[in-house]
Coordinates of C-alpha atoms in Angstrom, one line a residue:
M291 CA 201.3 28.2 -110.0
I292 CA 198.5 25.3 -109.0
T293 CA 195.8 25.5 -110.8
H294 CA 192.2 22.8 -109.9
A295 CA 191.3 21.6 -113.3
G296 CA 188.4 19.9 -111.5
P297 CA 184.7 21.1 -110.9
P298 CA 184.9 24.2 -108.2
L299 CA 184.9 23.2 -105.1
P300 CA 182.0 23.9 -102.2
T301 CA 182.3 26.8 -100.2
V302 CA 182.1 26.3 -96.5
L303 CA 181.6 29.4 -94.4
P304 CA 181.5 29.2 -90.3
T305 CA 178.4 29.4 -88.9
D306 CA 177.0 29.9 -85.4
T307 CA 175.8 26.8 -85.6
A308 CA 178.5 24.1 -85.5
D309 CA 179.5 22.1 -83.4
P310 CA 183.0 21.9 -81.8
L311 CA 185.6 19.3 -82.4
L312 CA 185.9 17.0 -79.8
T313 CA 183.8 17.9 -77.2
P314 CA 182.9 15.4 -74.8
E315 CA 179.4 13.8 -73.5
P316 CA 179.3 15.0 -69.9
L317 CA 179.1 12.4 -67.4
A318 CA 176.2 10.9 -66.0
P319 CA 175.6 11.1 -62.4
E320 CA 177.0 8.4 -60.3
P321 CA 174.9 6.9 -57.5
G322 CA 173.9 9.5 -55.2
G323 CA 175.0 12.1 -57.4
V324 CA 178.5 12.6 -57.0
T325 CA 180.0 12.9 -60.0
N326 CA 183.9 12.9 -61.3
R327 CA 184.6 17.0 -60.2
D328 CA 183.2 16.0 -56.7
I329 CA 186.3 13.5 -56.3
V330 CA 189.2 15.5 -53.9
D331 CA 192.4 14.0 -53.7
P332 CA 193.7 13.0 -50.7
A333 CA 195.9 15.2 -48.1
P334 CA 199.6 13.9 -48.3
G335 CA 200.1 11.1 -45.5
S336 CA 196.9 10.8 -45.0
V337 CA 195.5 6.6 -44.9
D338 CA 192.1 6.1 -47.0
P339 CA 190.5 4.1 -44.2
S340 CA 189.5 1.5 -47.1
S341 CA 193.1 0.7 -48.2
V342 CA 193.7 -0.5 -44.7
D343 CA 194.4 -4.3 -44.0
V344 CA 192.9 -6.0 -41.2
G345 CA 195.2 -8.8 -40.9
T346 CA 198.4 -6.3 -41.2
V347 CA 197.1 -4.7 -38.1
I348 CA 196.7 -7.3 -36.1
L349 CA 199.7 -8.8 -36.9
S350 CA 201.9 -5.1 -36.8
G351 CA 200.2 -4.8 -33.4
S352 CA 201.3 -8.2 -31.6
L353 CA 204.8 -7.8 -33.2
I354 CA 204.9 -5.1 -31.4
A355 CA 203.4 -6.4 -28.2
L356 CA 206.0 -8.4 -28.6
A357 CA 208.7 -6.6 -28.6
I358 CA 207.5 -4.7 -25.9
L359 CA 207.1 -7.7 -23.5
L360 CA 210.5 -8.8 -24.1
T361 CA 211.8 -5.9 -23.8
A362 CA 210.5 -5.3 -20.6
V363 CA 211.3 -8.6 -19.3
A364 CA 214.6 -8.5 -20.6
L365 CA 215.4 -5.3 -18.5
T366 CA 213.8 -6.5 -15.5
T367 CA 216.4 -9.7 -15.2
L368 CA 218.8 -7.1 -15.9
W369 CA 218.1 -5.1 -12.9
W370 CA 218.4 -7.9 -11.0
M371 CA 221.0 -9.5 -11.7
L372 CA 223.1 -5.9 -10.8
Y373 CA 221.7 -5.6 -8.0
A374 CA 224.6 -6.5 -6.0
W375 CA 227.0 -4.4 -8.0
R376 CA 225.2 -1.2 -7.5
S377 CA 227.3 0.4 -4.7
S378 CA 229.9 -0.8 -2.7
R379 CA 227.7 -0.3 0.0
I380 CA 225.0 -3.4 -1.0
H381 CA 228.0 -5.4 -2.4
R382 CA 229.4 -5.6 1.2
G383 CA 226.1 -6.0 2.9
T384 CA 225.6 -9.4 0.7
R385 CA 228.2 -11.1 2.5
F386 CA 229.2 -13.0 5.4
T387 CA 230.8 -10.9 8.1
P388 CA 235.0 -11.8 8.2
V389 CA 234.9 -12.7 11.7
P390 CA 232.3 -14.8 13.2
T391 CA 230.4 -14.5 16.5
E392 CA 230.6 -17.2 18.9
P393 CA 227.7 -20.1 18.4
A394 CA 224.9 -19.0 20.1
H395 CA 222.6 -21.4 18.4
T396 CA 221.9 -25.3 17.9
F397 CA 221.6 -26.7 14.4
T398 CA 219.4 -29.7 12.5
L399 CA 220.2 -30.7 9.2
L400 CA 217.5 -32.4 7.0
V401 CA 219.8 -34.5 3.9
P402 CA 216.8 -36.8 1.6
G403 CA 218.5 -38.5 -1.0
R404 CA 216.9 -41.0 -3.4
H405 CA 219.0 -43.5 -5.0
E406 CA 222.5 -41.3 -4.2
E407 CA 224.3 -44.3 -3.2
E408 CA 227.0 -42.3 -5.3
V409 CA 227.0 -39.0 -3.5
M410 CA 225.4 -39.1 -0.5
G411 CA 228.0 -40.9 2.0
E412 CA 230.3 -38.1 1.0
T413 CA 228.1 -35.6 1.6
L414 CA 227.2 -36.5 5.1
D415 CA 231.1 -36.7 5.7
T416 CA 231.8 -33.5 5.2
L417 CA 228.8 -32.0 7.3
A418 CA 229.8 -34.1 10.3
R419 CA 233.3 -32.2 9.7
Q420 CA 231.8 -28.9 10.5
T421 CA 233.4 -26.6 13.6
H422 CA 230.5 -26.1 15.0
P423 CA 229.6 -27.3 18.0
N424 CA 225.9 -28.5 18.5
V425 CA 225.1 -30.1 14.9
Q426 CA 222.9 -32.6 14.5
I427 CA 222.6 -34.2 11.1
I428 CA 219.5 -36.6 9.3
A429 CA 220.0 -38.4 6.8
I430 CA 216.5 -39.5 5.1
V431 CA 216.0 -42.6 2.8
G432 CA 213.1 -44.3 1.5
H433 CA 212.0 -47.7 2.8
D434 CA 212.6 -49.0 -0.9
D435 CA 216.1 -47.6 -1.1
P436 CA 218.3 -50.2 0.0
G437 CA 221.2 -48.9 -1.4
T438 CA 221.3 -45.2 -0.1
E439 CA 220.1 -46.6 2.7
A440 CA 223.7 -49.5 3.5
V441 CA 225.9 -45.6 2.5
V442 CA 223.8 -43.5 4.6
R443 CA 224.0 -46.2 7.9
A444 CA 227.8 -46.3 7.3
A445 CA 227.7 -43.0 7.5
A446 CA 226.4 -43.0 10.6
D447 CA 228.6 -45.8 12.4
R448 CA 231.7 -43.3 11.0
H449 CA 229.5 -40.7 13.1
P450 CA 227.9 -41.8 15.4
A451 CA 227.5 -38.1 17.6
R452 CA 226.2 -36.6 15.2
I453 CA 224.5 -38.4 12.6
E454 CA 220.7 -40.2 12.4
V455 CA 218.3 -42.1 10.3
V456 CA 215.4 -41.9 9.4
V457 CA 213.4 -43.6 7.1
D458 CA 210.5 -42.1 4.4
D459 CA 207.8 -44.6 4.0
S460 CA 205.1 -42.3 2.2
V461 CA 204.0 -43.2 -0.7
P462 CA 204.3 -41.3 -3.5
K463 CA 207.7 -39.9 -2.7
N464 CA 209.1 -36.2 -2.9
K465 CA 211.6 -34.3 -1.6
P466 CA 208.7 -32.2 0.5
K467 CA 207.3 -35.3 2.0
A468 CA 210.8 -36.6 3.3
L469 CA 211.1 -33.2 5.5
N470 CA 208.5 -33.6 7.0
R471 CA 208.9 -37.2 8.0
A472 CA 212.1 -35.8 9.7
L473 CA 210.7 -32.7 11.0
P474 CA 209.5 -34.0 14.0
F475 CA 213.0 -35.6 15.2
A476 CA 215.1 -32.3 14.5
T477 CA 216.1 -30.7 18.1
G478 CA 218.2 -28.0 16.8
D479 CA 216.7 -24.2 17.5
I480 CA 217.2 -24.2 13.3
V481 CA 216.6 -26.3 11.2
G482 CA 218.8 -26.2 7.6
V483 CA 218.3 -28.4 4.1
F484 CA 221.2 -29.5 1.9
D485 CA 220.9 -31.8 -0.9
A486 CA 222.6 -35.4 -1.2
E487 CA 225.3 -33.7 -3.7
D488 CA 226.1 -31.3 -1.4
D489 CA 229.7 -30.0 -1.1
V490 CA 229.8 -28.0 1.8
H491 CA 232.7 -26.0 3.4
P492 CA 233.4 -27.3 7.2
D493 CA 232.9 -23.4 8.9
L494 CA 229.6 -22.6 7.4
L495 CA 227.2 -23.3 10.3
R496 CA 229.9 -20.5 12.0
H497 CA 229.1 -18.0 9.4
I498 CA 224.7 -18.9 9.4
D499 CA 225.3 -18.7 13.2
S500 CA 226.1 -15.2 13.2
R501 CA 224.2 -14.2 10.8
F502 CA 221.1 -15.5 12.7
T503 CA 222.2 -13.5 15.8
E504 CA 223.7 -10.0 13.5
T505 CA 220.1 -9.6 11.9
G506 CA 217.8 -11.4 14.3
A507 CA 216.2 -13.1 11.2
T508 CA 213.7 -16.4 10.5
V509 CA 215.2 -17.5 7.6
V510 CA 218.9 -17.8 6.7
Q511 CA 219.5 -18.2 2.4
G512 CA 223.4 -19.0 2.4
G513 CA 224.7 -19.2 -1.7
V514 CA 225.2 -22.3 -4.3
Q515 CA 227.2 -22.7 -6.8
L516 CA 227.1 -24.7 -9.5
M517 CA 230.5 -25.7 -10.8
N518 CA 231.1 -27.9 -13.5
F519 CA 231.0 -25.5 -16.9
R520 CA 232.8 -27.6 -19.0
S521 CA 230.7 -30.2 -18.5
S522 CA 228.2 -29.5 -21.4
W523 CA 227.1 -27.1 -24.4
W524 CA 224.4 -25.9 -21.1
S525 CA 226.6 -26.3 -18.0
L526 CA 228.2 -23.2 -18.8
R527 CA 224.7 -21.3 -19.2
N528 CA 223.5 -23.2 -15.9
V529 CA 226.5 -22.7 -14.0
L530 CA 226.0 -18.7 -14.6
E531 CA 222.1 -18.9 -14.0
Y532 CA 223.4 -19.6 -10.5
Y533 CA 226.1 -17.1 -9.8
F534 CA 223.5 -14.6 -11.0
W535 CA 220.8 -15.8 -8.9
F536 CA 222.3 -16.7 -5.1
R537 CA 225.3 -14.0 -5.7
S538 CA 222.7 -10.9 -6.8
R539 CA 219.2 -11.7 -7.3
L540 CA 218.3 -13.1 -4.3
H541 CA 219.4 -10.4 -2.0
F542 CA 217.0 -8.1 -4.1
H543 CA 214.7 -10.5 -3.5
A544 CA 214.9 -10.4 0.1
G545 CA 214.9 -6.4 0.2
S546 CA 211.6 -7.1 -1.5
R547 CA 210.3 -8.6 1.1
F548 CA 209.3 -11.3 -1.0
I549 CA 211.2 -14.2 -1.7
P550 CA 211.5 -17.6 -3.2
L551 CA 213.8 -19.5 -1.4
G552 CA 216.9 -21.9 -2.6
G553 CA 216.0 -25.9 -2.5
N554 CA 219.3 -25.9 0.0
T555 CA 221.8 -24.3 2.4
V556 CA 218.3 -22.5 3.6
F557 CA 218.6 -22.3 7.3
V558 CA 214.5 -21.6 9.5
T559 CA 214.4 -21.3 12.9
R560 CA 212.1 -25.1 14.0
E561 CA 210.0 -22.7 15.5
A562 CA 208.3 -21.0 12.4
L563 CA 208.2 -24.4 10.8
E564 CA 206.7 -25.9 13.3
R565 CA 204.3 -23.2 13.5
N566 CA 203.8 -23.4 9.4
L567 CA 203.4 -27.2 9.9
G568 CA 207.0 -28.1 7.6
W569 CA 206.9 -28.2 3.8
D570 CA 203.9 -28.3 1.3
A571 CA 203.6 -31.7 0.8
E572 CA 201.8 -31.4 -2.7
C573 CA 204.1 -29.1 -4.6
L574 CA 207.1 -29.3 -6.4
A575 CA 208.7 -26.3 -5.4
E576 CA 208.5 -26.4 -2.1
D577 CA 211.1 -23.8 -1.0
C578 CA 209.6 -21.7 -3.4
E579 CA 206.5 -22.2 -1.3
L580 CA 207.6 -21.9 1.5
G581 CA 210.0 -18.8 1.2
V582 CA 206.7 -17.4 -0.5
R583 CA 204.4 -18.5 3.0
L584 CA 206.8 -16.5 5.0
S585 CA 207.3 -13.3 3.4
S586 CA 203.4 -13.3 3.6
Q587 CA 203.7 -13.6 7.7
G588 CA 205.9 -10.6 7.3
E589 CA 208.9 -12.9 8.4
K590 CA 212.6 -11.6 8.1
V591 CA 214.7 -13.6 5.4
V592 CA 218.1 -12.5 5.1
V593 CA 221.1 -13.7 1.8
A594 CA 224.7 -14.1 2.5
Y595 CA 227.1 -15.0 0.0
S596 CA 230.7 -15.2 -0.2
P597 CA 232.5 -17.1 -2.6
E598 CA 234.7 -19.7 0.1
Y599 CA 231.4 -20.7 2.1
V600 CA 229.1 -21.2 -1.0
T601 CA 227.8 -24.6 -1.4
R602 CA 229.3 -26.3 -3.9
E603 CA 226.5 -28.7 -6.3
E604 CA 226.4 -29.8 -10.3
T605 CA 224.7 -29.0 -13.2
P606 CA 222.3 -31.9 -13.8
P607 CA 224.7 -34.5 -16.3
T608 CA 221.9 -35.2 -19.1
F609 CA 220.5 -32.7 -21.4
R610 CA 217.0 -34.5 -20.5
S611 CA 217.4 -34.0 -16.4
L612 CA 218.0 -30.8 -17.0
Y613 CA 214.3 -30.0 -18.9
K614 CA 213.0 -32.1 -16.0
Q615 CA 214.6 -30.6 -13.4
R616 CA 213.7 -26.9 -14.7
T617 CA 210.0 -28.5 -15.8
R618 CA 209.5 -29.2 -12.2
W619 CA 210.7 -25.5 -11.1
N620 CA 208.3 -24.0 -13.4
Q621 CA 205.1 -25.8 -12.3
G622 CA 205.9 -25.4 -8.6
F623 CA 205.6 -21.5 -9.2
L624 CA 202.7 -22.2 -11.2
Q625 CA 201.6 -24.6 -7.8
V626 CA 202.6 -21.4 -5.7
L627 CA 200.8 -18.7 -7.7
R628 CA 197.3 -20.8 -7.7
K629 CA 197.7 -21.6 -3.9
G630 CA 197.3 -17.9 -3.5
E631 CA 199.5 -17.5 -0.2
W632 CA 201.1 -14.3 -2.1
K633 CA 197.7 -12.8 -1.9
K634 CA 198.6 -11.9 1.5
L635 CA 201.5 -10.3 1.6
P636 CA 200.9 -6.6 3.0
T637 CA 201.8 -4.2 -0.1
R638 CA 200.0 -4.1 -3.5
R639 CA 203.8 -3.5 -4.9
Q640 CA 204.5 -6.7 -3.6
R641 CA 201.6 -8.5 -4.4
M642 CA 202.4 -7.3 -8.1
Y643 CA 205.5 -8.2 -8.3
A644 CA 204.5 -11.3 -6.5
R645 CA 202.4 -11.9 -9.4
Y646 CA 205.3 -11.3 -11.9
M647 CA 208.2 -13.7 -10.7
L648 CA 205.1 -16.6 -10.4
S649 CA 203.9 -16.0 -13.7
M650 CA 207.0 -16.2 -15.3
P651 CA 206.4 -19.6 -16.6
F652 CA 203.5 -18.3 -18.6
L653 CA 205.6 -15.5 -20.4
Q654 CA 208.8 -17.8 -20.9
A655 CA 205.7 -20.3 -22.6
A656 CA 203.9 -17.4 -24.5
T657 CA 207.4 -15.9 -25.7
G658 CA 208.2 -19.6 -27.0
L659 CA 205.5 -20.2 -29.1
L660 CA 205.5 -17.0 -30.5
I661 CA 209.2 -16.1 -30.9
P662 CA 209.6 -18.5 -33.7
L663 CA 206.1 -17.4 -35.4
A664 CA 207.4 -14.0 -35.3
V665 CA 210.6 -14.3 -37.0
I666 CA 209.1 -15.8 -40.2
L667 CA 206.4 -13.2 -39.7
I668 CA 209.4 -10.4 -40.5
L669 CA 210.7 -12.4 -42.7
F670 CA 208.3 -13.8 -45.4
V671 CA 205.1 -10.9 -44.6
K672 CA 205.3 -7.7 -45.6
V673 CA 205.1 -5.4 -42.4
P674 CA 205.4 -1.4 -41.8
T675 CA 208.9 -0.4 -41.8
A676 CA 208.1 1.1 -38.7
V677 CA 206.6 -1.9 -37.1
A678 CA 209.6 -3.8 -38.4
L679 CA 212.1 -1.2 -36.4
I680 CA 210.5 -2.0 -33.6
T681 CA 210.6 -5.8 -33.3
F682 CA 214.0 -5.1 -32.9
L683 CA 214.2 -3.0 -29.4
P684 CA 214.5 -6.4 -27.2
L685 CA 217.7 -6.8 -29.4
A686 CA 219.9 -4.2 -26.9
P687 CA 218.7 -5.5 -23.3
T688 CA 219.8 -8.7 -25.0
L689 CA 223.3 -7.4 -25.7
L690 CA 223.0 -5.9 -22.5
T691 CA 222.8 -9.0 -20.6
I692 CA 225.1 -11.5 -22.6
A693 CA 227.6 -8.1 -21.9
V694 CA 226.8 -8.9 -18.5
E695 CA 226.8 -12.6 -18.5
A696 CA 230.6 -12.2 -19.7
A697 CA 231.9 -10.2 -17.3
G698 CA 230.0 -13.1 -14.6
L699 CA 231.9 -15.6 -15.7
G700 CA 235.8 -13.7 -15.7
E701 CA 234.6 -13.3 -12.2
F702 CA 233.1 -16.0 -11.7
G703 CA 236.5 -17.5 -13.2
R704 CA 238.7 -15.2 -10.7
V705 CA 237.0 -15.8 -7.7
F706 CA 236.6 -19.7 -7.9
S707 CA 240.4 -20.1 -9.3
E708 CA 239.2 -21.5 -12.4
K709 CA 241.0 -20.1 -16.3
V710 CA 238.1 -19.0 -18.0
R711 CA 239.1 -20.0 -21.8
A712 CA 238.4 -17.4 -24.9
R713 CA 236.3 -20.6 -26.3
D714 CA 234.3 -20.2 -22.9
Y715 CA 232.8 -16.9 -24.0
V716 CA 232.4 -18.0 -27.3
R717 CA 230.1 -20.6 -26.0
L718 CA 228.3 -18.2 -23.6
V719 CA 227.4 -16.0 -27.1
L720 CA 226.9 -18.9 -29.0
G721 CA 224.3 -20.7 -26.9
T722 CA 222.5 -18.1 -26.1
L723 CA 219.3 -18.4 -28.0
P724 CA 219.2 -22.1 -28.1
Y725 CA 219.6 -21.7 -23.9
Q726 CA 216.4 -19.0 -24.1
M727 CA 214.4 -21.9 -26.5
F728 CA 215.4 -24.5 -23.8
L729 CA 214.0 -22.6 -21.2
A730 CA 211.0 -21.7 -23.1
A731 CA 210.3 -25.1 -24.1
A732 CA 210.7 -26.6 -20.6
A733 CA 208.0 -23.5 -19.5
I734 CA 205.5 -24.7 -22.4
R735 CA 205.9 -28.3 -20.6
S736 CA 205.2 -27.1 -17.5
V737 CA 201.9 -24.8 -18.2
W738 CA 201.1 -28.6 -20.2
R739 CA 201.4 -30.4 -16.8
E740 CA 200.1 -28.6 -14.7
S741 CA 196.8 -28.4 -16.7
R742 CA 196.7 -31.6 -16.8
G743 CA 197.0 -32.4 -13.3
Q744 CA 200.6 -34.3 -13.7
T745 CA 202.2 -33.2 -10.6
G746 CA 205.0 -36.7 -10.0
W747 CA 208.2 -36.0 -8.6
E748 CA 211.4 -36.1 -11.9
K749 CA 214.3 -36.7 -9.4
T750 CA 217.3 -35.0 -10.7
E751 CA 220.6 -37.6 -11.4
H752 CA 223.5 -36.9 -9.7
N753 CA 227.1 -37.9 -10.5
N754 CA 230.0 -36.1 -9.0
A755 CA 231.0 -33.7 -11.0
H756 CA 231.5 -30.8 -9.1
R757 CA 233.9 -32.7 -6.8
T758 CA 236.3 -32.9 -9.2
F759 CA 237.0 -29.0 -9.0
P760 CA 239.8 -27.9 -6.9
T761 CA 238.5 -26.4 -3.4
T762 CA 240.0 -23.6 -3.7
V763 CA 238.6 -19.8 -3.6
G764 CA 240.3 -16.8 -4.5
T765 CA 243.2 -16.6 -2.0
L766 CA 241.8 -19.2 0.4
S767 CA 242.3 -22.3 0.7
I768 CA 240.1 -24.8 1.6
P769 CA 241.9 -27.5 4.6
A770 CA 240.7 -31.0 4.3
P771 CA 238.4 -31.4 7.3
D772 CA 239.2 -33.8 9.9
D773 CA 237.1 -36.3 12.2
A774 CA 239.4 -35.9 14.8
D775 CA 239.4 -32.2 14.8
A776 CA 235.0 -31.9 14.6
P777 CA 234.1 -31.2 17.7
E778 CA 231.4 -33.8 19.0
L779 CA 227.9 -33.3 20.5
A780 CA 227.5 -34.9 24.2
T781 CA 224.3 -36.8 23.1
T782 CA 224.8 -40.2 20.8
G783 CA 223.4 -40.7 17.7
A784 CA 220.6 -43.0 16.9
T785 CA 218.8 -44.8 14.6
R786 CA 215.1 -44.8 13.4

C-alpha cells in the first residue's frame, strides 16, 4: 500500500468554465471573406486554370499541327504514287497503243545544249535515226560555246537531211531563251523538246504521233527514266522519284486537268506554242509554267508511259549538282505560283489543287526547319503523353511509302532487266531520312533565293552514266539503229 507522507494534495474539482484542452484558435478570414472552409477540392480529371503552362500549350499545339501536316503530305504523295495501279483499266490506259497508227503529223525536235560536247553528239545521232518519216531536228548552242557547237555541226554534217543548227546569242542564257530562239525555225506540226544527254528509242515518234491521232490532244508527255541507280547513295532514290513521277503521278495530274509538264520528251502542237509566244524566258521551271498555262486554257494533255519507249537519262553526277538542280525546280514552282496563271483554272478544286502543288517548296522548307526542332523538343522537353503519341502519326504513311518504294524498285528491276540486290533495298531504307532532309534543304534554299530575287540559271552537268546500262527492256530488245535504215526528209538540212 502506497501512502503520501507530504502535505495534503489540493483537490481539483471540475467546473463548467474550464476551457477544453487543445482547442484551436479560429482562423482569420481570408481577404475577400473566403476561409479555408469555403475551398472545395476540384473534381477528379479537371484542370486548374492557374496551373496551365502557356508554353506547354503552344509547344503541344505546334507539335500536333506539324504531325497533321506531315501526315497529310505523306498520304497525298502516297495516293499519287499509286494512281497507275489502282485498277487494270487505269494501268492499261497509261501505256502507248501496242501497234501505232500510220504517221499523220510532222515533227520538229528542239535540243538545247550548253557545254555538252561529251553527250550531245550521240543524242543527235539517236534522234536522227528515228523511224518516223517526217522529222526536223534543231540543235541549239550558245554563241560562246565553241566546243558544243563543233560537236553539233559535225552531227549536222552526218545527218544533213534532218539536223539544223541554231546559235543562241541571248544574254544571260537559259533553256527557255534557247527554245524561243529556235521556235521560229520550226516547221513541224508538233514541237518536241529533248535534253542534250537523252537516249531515245528509235520508234518513239511513231508512238507519239499515234497518241496525238487517237486522243486529239494539244500536248503529249512521254516517259523519262533515270537509269544509273547504283552510282551514288542518292541516285537510287532519284531514280525512283522519276519512276513514280512519270509512271503514275503525271497520269493523275493529267486526269485532274492540271499538270506541270516534264522538261523533255514533251510534245506540243506548234499552233499552241506560237499562240502562247513560246516558253516563259524568265522562269526557272519553264516546263511547269507551260503546263500550268495550257491547263488554264483548257488544253488537253495526255501522258503515255511504256517502259520500252522511255527516254533514258542519268542522275546528276555530284551531290552539289543535284542540290542545285532541285533548288532550281523548287524556285521555278514558286515563280509559277507567284505569276498566278493557275488562278484562271475553271474550277475551285483545280485552283486549290494547283495552289497546293505549287506551294510544295514552302511546305518542304517549313517541315525541314520544324522537324529537327520537334525532335529536340520531344527528347528534352516534357510534353503530355497524348501529344507525344500524336507526333508519331506521320510514321504510318511513311512506312507505307517505303514499302511502296521497295515494290517499285523491284518492278523497275524487272521491266528494265536490272538485277536489284539486297543491298539496294537496304540503301533505299537507310537513305529515306537523309534524302528527305536533303529535299527540305533544297526547298529552303529555293525560298531564300526567290526572296532575294536571285534567278540565275544553275546548269546540271552530265557524263553519260546512263549509256553504260544495257538497252534491253523486259523481253523487248532495242536494236541499234542504222543510218541506212532511217528515212530522210525531202528537204536538206540548213545551218543557221
